[in-house]
mmCIF file of C-alpha atoms and ligand atoms in Angstrom:
data_model
loop_
_atom_site.group_PDB
_atom_site.id
_atom_site.type_symbol
_atom_site.label_atom_id
_atom_site.label_comp_id
_atom_site.label_asym_id
_atom_site.label_seq_id
_atom_site.Cartn_x
_atom_site.Cartn_y
_atom_site.Cartn_z
ATOM 1 C CA MET A 1339 -72.586 26.085 43.265
ATOM 2 C CA ALA A 1340 -72.958 27.998 39.970
ATOM 3 C CA GLY A 1341 -71.410 25.435 37.246
ATOM 4 C CA ALA A 1342 -71.530 22.496 38.530
ATOM 5 C CA SER A 1343 -74.486 19.670 37.828
ATOM 6 C CA SER A 1344 -75.677 17.229 40.786
ATOM 7 C CA LEU A 1345 -77.358 14.839 38.297
ATOM 8 C CA ARG A 1346 -74.158 13.861 37.380
ATOM 9 C CA SER A 1347 -72.309 11.456 41.097
ATOM 10 C CA GLY A 1348 -72.680 11.886 45.039
ATOM 11 C CA PRO A 1349 -75.740 11.492 46.492
ATOM 12 C CA VAL A 1350 -78.209 13.589 43.418
ATOM 13 C CA ARG A 1351 -77.628 9.818 42.181
ATOM 14 C CA GLU A 1352 -77.269 7.736 43.783
ATOM 15 C CA VAL A 1353 -81.019 8.053 44.812
ATOM 16 C CA LEU A 1354 -82.182 8.402 41.801
ATOM 17 C CA ASP A 1355 -80.888 5.699 39.806
ATOM 18 C CA ARG A 1356 -82.223 3.910 42.696
ATOM 19 C CA LEU A 1357 -85.784 4.918 42.872
ATOM 20 C CA HIS A 1358 -85.295 5.078 38.954
ATOM 21 C CA ALA A 1359 -84.429 0.821 39.220
ATOM 22 C CA GLU A 1360 -87.084 0.073 42.112
ATOM 23 C CA ALA A 1361 -90.147 2.035 39.682
ATOM 24 C CA ALA A 1362 -88.581 -0.158 36.990
ATOM 25 C CA ARG A 1363 -89.061 -3.880 39.307
ATOM 26 C CA GLN A 1364 -92.602 -2.188 39.830
ATOM 27 C CA ARG A 1365 -93.425 -2.684 36.540
ATOM 28 C CA LEU A 1366 -94.468 -5.771 37.054
ATOM 29 C CA ALA A 1367 -96.260 -6.275 39.804
ATOM 30 C CA PHE A 1368 -98.167 -2.730 37.745
ATOM 31 C CA LEU A 1369 -99.026 -5.836 34.909
ATOM 32 C CA LYS A 1370 -100.979 -7.862 37.544
ATOM 33 C CA VAL A 1371 -103.512 -5.344 38.363
ATOM 34 C CA VAL A 1372 -104.636 -3.959 35.122
ATOM 35 C CA PRO A 1373 -107.123 -7.084 34.648
ATOM 36 C CA HIS A 1374 -108.932 -4.941 37.333
ATOM 37 C CA PHE A 1375 -108.724 -1.631 35.033
ATOM 38 C CA ALA A 1376 -109.488 -3.750 32.100
ATOM 39 C CA VAL A 1377 -112.964 -4.827 33.370
ATOM 40 C CA GLY A 1378 -113.585 -1.000 33.571
ATOM 41 C CA LEU A 1379 -112.526 -0.166 30.578
ATOM 42 C CA LEU A 1380 -114.488 -2.575 28.943
ATOM 43 C CA ARG A 1381 -117.867 -0.842 30.722
ATOM 44 C CA GLY A 1382 -117.217 1.988 28.983
ATOM 45 C CA ARG A 1383 -115.385 4.222 32.248
ATOM 46 C CA ARG A 1384 -111.752 6.649 31.985
ATOM 47 C CA LEU A 1385 -108.376 4.405 32.765
ATOM 48 C CA PHE A 1386 -108.289 7.796 34.911
ATOM 49 C CA ASP A 1387 -111.214 7.111 36.996
ATOM 50 C CA LEU A 1388 -110.201 3.283 37.757
ATOM 51 C CA LEU A 1389 -106.499 5.099 38.478
ATOM 52 C CA THR A 1390 -107.085 6.255 42.263
ATOM 53 C CA PRO A 1391 -104.499 7.770 44.576
ATOM 54 C CA GLU A 1392 -105.777 4.978 46.727
ATOM 55 C CA VAL A 1393 -105.024 1.865 43.966
ATOM 56 C CA MET A 1394 -101.742 3.360 43.164
ATOM 57 C CA LYS A 1395 -100.732 3.945 46.468
ATOM 58 C CA ASP A 1396 -97.880 1.581 46.881
ATOM 59 C CA PHE A 1397 -96.092 2.520 42.579
ATOM 60 C CA TYR A 1398 -93.896 5.254 42.019
ATOM 61 C CA ILE A 1399 -95.916 5.589 38.727
ATOM 62 C CA PRO A 1400 -92.890 8.374 38.167
ATOM 63 C CA LEU A 1401 -91.350 10.558 35.076
ATOM 64 C CA SER A 1402 -88.939 8.925 33.072
ATOM 65 C CA ARG A 1403 -84.905 9.398 33.429
ATOM 66 C CA GLU A 1404 -85.266 12.153 30.046
ATOM 67 C CA GLN A 1405 -88.081 13.671 31.278
ATOM 68 C CA GLY A 1406 -86.431 14.245 35.148
ATOM 69 C CA GLU A 1407 -83.347 15.344 33.246
ATOM 70 C CA PHE A 1408 -85.274 17.901 30.348
ATOM 71 C CA LEU A 1409 -87.449 19.071 34.055
ATOM 72 C CA TYR A 1410 -83.733 19.896 35.852
ATOM 73 C CA LEU A 1411 -82.436 21.267 32.942
ATOM 74 C CA THR A 1412 -85.207 23.898 32.701
ATOM 75 C CA ALA A 1413 -85.334 24.850 35.930
ATOM 76 C CA ARG A 1414 -81.178 25.133 35.461
ATOM 77 C CA ALA A 1415 -81.703 27.327 31.976
ATOM 78 C CA ILE A 1416 -84.516 29.401 33.975
ATOM 79 C CA GLY A 1417 -81.897 29.619 36.992
ATOM 80 C CA ALA A 1418 -85.862 28.534 39.117
ATOM 81 C CA ARG A 1419 -85.409 29.468 42.545
ATOM 82 C CA ARG A 1420 -89.325 28.481 43.695
ATOM 83 C CA ALA A 1421 -90.954 25.206 41.739
ATOM 84 C CA VAL A 1422 -94.854 23.994 42.598
ATOM 85 C CA GLU A 1423 -95.774 20.584 41.729
ATOM 86 C CA PHE A 1424 -98.013 18.701 41.929
ATOM 87 C CA GLY A 1425 -97.955 14.533 42.544
ATOM 88 C CA THR A 1426 -94.770 13.978 44.306
ATOM 89 C CA SER A 1427 -94.895 10.394 44.986
ATOM 90 C CA PHE A 1428 -92.682 9.368 46.529
ATOM 91 C CA GLY A 1429 -90.087 11.891 44.987
ATOM 92 C CA ILE A 1430 -88.199 11.338 42.245
ATOM 93 C CA SER A 1431 -88.904 14.460 40.351
ATOM 94 C CA THR A 1432 -88.803 16.619 43.469
ATOM 95 C CA ILE A 1433 -85.037 15.401 43.983
ATOM 96 C CA TYR A 1434 -84.479 16.754 40.717
ATOM 97 C CA LEU A 1435 -86.187 19.763 41.319
ATOM 98 C CA GLY A 1436 -84.632 20.362 44.351
ATOM 99 C CA ALA A 1437 -81.355 19.516 42.410
ATOM 100 C CA ALA A 1438 -82.193 22.165 40.407
ATOM 101 C CA VAL A 1439 -83.418 25.360 42.658
ATOM 102 C CA ARG A 1440 -80.287 23.928 45.041
ATOM 103 C CA ASP A 1441 -77.605 23.941 42.182
ATOM 104 C CA ASN A 1442 -78.562 27.438 40.845
ATOM 105 C CA GLY A 1443 -77.866 28.778 43.766
ATOM 106 C CA GLY A 1444 -80.623 27.932 46.508
ATOM 107 C CA GLY A 1445 -84.199 28.104 47.085
ATOM 108 C CA GLU A 1446 -87.329 25.672 47.403
ATOM 109 C CA VAL A 1447 -89.752 22.813 45.684
ATOM 110 C CA ILE A 1448 -92.605 22.808 46.472
ATOM 111 C CA GLY A 1449 -94.166 19.511 46.507
ATOM 112 C CA SER A 1450 -98.310 17.844 47.297
ATOM 113 C CA GLU A 1451 -99.197 14.562 47.969
ATOM 114 C CA ILE A 1452 -102.375 12.845 48.066
ATOM 115 C CA ILE A 1453 -101.315 9.829 49.985
ATOM 116 C CA GLU A 1454 -99.987 10.539 53.606
ATOM 117 C CA SER A 1455 -97.248 7.333 53.442
ATOM 118 C CA LYS A 1456 -95.879 8.339 49.685
ATOM 119 C CA ALA A 1457 -95.496 11.965 51.351
ATOM 120 C CA ARG A 1458 -93.370 10.408 54.345
ATOM 121 C CA VAL A 1459 -91.029 8.489 51.445
ATOM 122 C CA ALA A 1460 -90.874 11.015 49.205
ATOM 123 C CA ARG A 1461 -89.419 13.184 52.127
ATOM 124 C CA ALA A 1462 -86.707 10.280 53.346
ATOM 125 C CA ASN A 1463 -85.135 9.588 50.209
ATOM 126 C CA LEU A 1464 -85.340 13.945 50.027
ATOM 127 C CA GLU A 1465 -82.739 13.382 52.977
ATOM 128 C CA ALA A 1466 -80.740 10.480 51.327
ATOM 129 C CA ALA A 1467 -80.596 12.651 48.456
ATOM 130 C CA GLY A 1468 -79.298 15.635 50.642
ATOM 131 C CA VAL A 1469 -81.719 18.179 49.108
ATOM 132 C CA ALA A 1470 -83.850 17.585 51.726
ATOM 133 C CA ALA A 1471 -83.129 22.121 52.768
ATOM 134 C CA HIS A 1472 -84.408 23.179 49.532
ATOM 135 C CA ALA A 1473 -88.027 20.941 49.586
ATOM 136 C CA GLU A 1474 -91.038 20.574 51.299
ATOM 137 C CA VAL A 1475 -93.842 18.023 50.701
ATOM 138 C CA ARG A 1476 -96.604 18.705 51.646
ATOM 139 C CA VAL A 1477 -99.791 15.923 52.897
ATOM 140 C CA GLY A 1478 -103.523 16.599 51.418
ATOM 141 C CA ASP A 1479 -105.198 17.537 48.066
ATOM 142 C CA ALA A 1480 -102.979 19.917 46.289
ATOM 143 C CA LEU A 1481 -106.042 22.238 45.423
ATOM 144 C CA GLU A 1482 -106.519 23.120 49.510
ATOM 145 C CA THR A 1483 -102.353 22.814 50.206
ATOM 146 C CA LEU A 1484 -101.183 24.782 47.161
ATOM 147 C CA ARG A 1485 -103.632 27.221 48.222
ATOM 148 C CA ASP A 1486 -100.774 30.045 50.239
ATOM 149 C CA LEU A 1487 -97.847 30.219 48.005
ATOM 150 C CA SER A 1488 -94.964 32.938 48.249
ATOM 151 C CA GLU A 1489 -94.084 34.409 44.755
ATOM 152 C CA PRO A 1490 -92.837 34.242 42.437
ATOM 153 C CA VAL A 1491 -92.970 30.929 41.525
ATOM 154 C CA ASP A 1492 -90.355 29.608 38.505
ATOM 155 C CA LEU A 1493 -91.053 26.749 37.661
ATOM 156 C CA VAL A 1494 -94.522 24.094 38.013
ATOM 157 C CA LEU A 1495 -94.913 20.548 37.232
ATOM 158 C CA LEU A 1496 -98.313 19.283 36.509
ATOM 159 C CA ASP A 1497 -97.848 14.993 37.495
ATOM 160 C CA GLY A 1498 -101.400 14.383 39.948
ATOM 161 C CA TRP A 1499 -104.218 13.071 38.924
ATOM 162 C CA LYS A 1500 -105.295 14.735 35.531
ATOM 163 C CA ASP A 1501 -108.685 16.128 36.119
ATOM 164 C CA LEU A 1502 -107.280 18.761 38.769
ATOM 165 C CA TYR A 1503 -104.788 19.687 35.724
ATOM 166 C CA LEU A 1504 -106.958 22.685 34.765
ATOM 167 C CA PRO A 1505 -108.160 23.940 38.245
ATOM 168 C CA VAL A 1506 -104.264 23.567 39.496
ATOM 169 C CA ILE A 1507 -102.671 25.534 36.512
ATOM 170 C CA GLU A 1508 -105.523 28.522 37.013
ATOM 171 C CA LEU A 1509 -104.895 28.666 41.151
ATOM 172 C CA LEU A 1510 -101.383 29.029 41.097
ATOM 173 C CA SER A 1511 -101.306 30.928 37.564
ATOM 174 C CA PRO A 1512 -101.331 34.421 40.020
ATOM 175 C CA ARG A 1513 -98.276 33.527 41.947
ATOM 176 C CA LEU A 1514 -96.015 32.622 37.765
ATOM 177 C CA ARG A 1515 -93.279 35.021 37.090
ATOM 178 C CA PRO A 1516 -93.624 36.241 33.838
ATOM 179 C CA ASP A 1517 -91.690 33.646 31.798
ATOM 180 C CA ALA A 1518 -92.643 31.305 34.181
ATOM 181 C CA VAL A 1519 -92.140 27.656 32.636
ATOM 182 C CA VAL A 1520 -95.405 24.796 33.445
ATOM 183 C CA LEU A 1521 -94.693 21.749 32.479
ATOM 184 C CA ALA A 1522 -97.200 18.671 32.350
ATOM 185 C CA ASP A 1523 -97.036 14.549 32.241
ATOM 186 C CA ASN A 1524 -99.010 12.206 30.421
ATOM 187 C CA ILE A 1525 -100.392 13.697 27.796
ATOM 188 C CA PHE A 1526 -100.687 10.335 24.941
ATOM 189 C CA THR A 1527 -101.646 7.913 27.603
ATOM 190 C CA PHE A 1528 -104.649 10.340 29.406
ATOM 191 C CA ARG A 1529 -105.290 12.116 25.449
ATOM 192 C CA ARG A 1530 -109.311 12.867 26.515
ATOM 193 C CA SER A 1531 -108.744 13.735 29.431
ATOM 194 C CA LEU A 1532 -106.124 16.197 29.466
ATOM 195 C CA ARG A 1533 -107.731 17.327 25.817
ATOM 196 C CA PRO A 1534 -109.211 20.033 28.335
ATOM 197 C CA TYR A 1535 -105.922 20.981 29.050
ATOM 198 C CA VAL A 1536 -104.252 21.277 26.287
ATOM 199 C CA ASP A 1537 -106.339 23.060 24.868
ATOM 200 C CA ALA A 1538 -106.352 26.117 27.308
ATOM 201 C CA MET A 1539 -103.003 26.281 27.136
ATOM 202 C CA GLN A 1540 -102.401 26.533 23.297
ATOM 203 C CA SER A 1541 -105.220 27.985 22.895
ATOM 204 C CA GLY A 1542 -103.770 31.280 24.383
ATOM 205 C CA GLU A 1543 -106.911 31.733 27.050
ATOM 206 C CA LEU A 1544 -105.027 31.331 30.068
ATOM 207 C CA GLY A 1545 -101.559 33.367 28.783
ATOM 208 C CA PHE A 1546 -100.208 30.619 27.568
ATOM 209 C CA ALA A 1547 -97.993 29.295 25.290
ATOM 210 C CA SER A 1548 -97.711 25.637 24.522
ATOM 211 C CA THR A 1549 -96.759 22.466 22.682
ATOM 212 C CA THR A 1550 -96.193 18.642 23.425
ATOM 213 C CA LEU A 1551 -93.368 17.768 23.231
ATOM 214 C CA HIS A 1552 -92.942 13.855 22.359
ATOM 215 C CA ILE A 1553 -90.611 13.231 25.119
ATOM 216 C CA ALA A 1554 -91.939 10.162 27.321
ATOM 217 C CA ASP A 1555 -95.413 10.122 27.619
ATOM 218 C CA GLY A 1556 -95.807 13.538 26.093
ATOM 219 C CA PHE A 1557 -94.879 16.357 28.230
ATOM 220 C CA GLU A 1558 -96.525 19.878 27.371
ATOM 221 C CA TYR A 1559 -94.478 22.255 27.977
ATOM 222 C CA SER A 1560 -96.248 26.045 28.238
ATOM 223 C CA VAL A 1561 -94.708 29.145 29.228
ATOM 224 C CA TYR A 1562 -96.791 32.470 31.243
ATOM 225 C CA LEU A 1563 -96.896 34.970 28.863
ATOM 226 C CA GLY A 1564 -99.560 37.103 31.477
ATOM 227 C CA LYS A 1565 -103.146 36.890 31.509
ATOM 228 C CA PRO A 1566 -104.385 38.884 28.912
ATOM 229 C CA SER A 1567 -105.943 41.750 29.157
HETATM 230 C C1 SAM B 2283 -98.205 10.639 38.560
HETATM 231 S S1 SAM B 2283 -97.458 10.176 40.962
HETATM 232 C C2 SAM B 2283 -95.872 12.069 40.683
HETATM 233 C C3 SAM B 2283 -94.547 10.520 39.980
HETATM 234 C C4 SAM B 2283 -93.835 11.899 40.024
HETATM 235 N N1 SAM B 2283 -93.960 13.466 40.041
HETATM 236 C C5 SAM B 2283 -92.325 11.000 40.246
HETATM 237 O O1 SAM B 2283 -91.995 11.671 38.664
HETATM 238 O O2 SAM B 2283 -92.520 10.200 40.692
HETATM 239 C C6 SAM B 2283 -98.956 10.908 40.679
HETATM 240 C C7 SAM B 2283 -98.861 11.531 42.466
HETATM 241 O O3 SAM B 2283 -100.193 12.194 42.353
HETATM 242 C C8 SAM B 2283 -101.035 11.892 43.872
HETATM 243 N N2 SAM B 2283 -102.298 13.232 43.942
HETATM 244 C C9 SAM B 2283 -103.400 12.506 43.338
HETATM 245 N N3 SAM B 2283 -104.589 13.603 43.933
HETATM 246 C C10 SAM B 2283 -103.834 14.269 44.522
HETATM 247 C C11 SAM B 2283 -104.458 15.477 45.121
HETATM 248 N N4 SAM B 2283 -105.289 15.994 44.411
HETATM 249 N N5 SAM B 2283 -103.293 16.099 45.961
HETATM 250 C C12 SAM B 2283 -101.813 16.040 45.533
HETATM 251 N N6 SAM B 2283 -101.424 14.846 45.397
HETATM 252 C C13 SAM B 2283 -101.882 14.436 44.419
HETATM 253 C C14 SAM B 2283 -101.439 10.344 42.892
HETATM 254 O O4 SAM B 2283 -101.465 9.546 44.815
HETATM 255 C C15 SAM B 2283 -99.811 10.278 43.626
HETATM 256 O O5 SAM B 2283 -98.294 9.493 43.962
#
């Protein structure tokens, strides 16, 4: 499919339009649970500790369209054939990645989701978008399910729970190809929780060059230059 972008039309476009619209409608329902968080926040707890996967099991909390398109274009630009995702939810980002590896000539995206019912819906959405042959969703804690990956990994999306970004990237780094790209979402909302991740990526100590992009909620954009000797 060289030259084509499946984001423009067809089942990928239709399913993404439907899912982004459903996610937008959910914002009201999400606002109704916010007071529960407010009490915890006033008691000094971190937002991140209150938003457990179980509390968020019916919510998409997806990448924005702009982030999804940036993710797709990045995967196209680097010719990604194997992409790995921490945090699949209902599969919006997985569809962008599945479409990109397919449009690159074939490959796979390996997603991970701790809530089984979300993984089931994600698989159905990938099927409806016509990219299921290029996507796998592994159920369980990503620190376990992403242990046995084939190499090389060209691109990683980090969008699961924030305290796990560092351990997940440490797990995946040995599988990364040189110049692999890692994108990590929610840098602004979870500034405090993600500070250790951003510092580690930007310091170079893990072998990355990295900068925070002001797209949506903040996308950390990192390129793997190889483990420093
Ligand atoms: C922000 S959502 C992901 C949204 C998705 N990337 C998209 O754009 O549609 C984060 C997801 O990570 C999942 N999650 C949280 N902790 C996890 C873990 N340890 N392993 C796998 N998935 C996890 C949550 O259940 C939630 O569905």
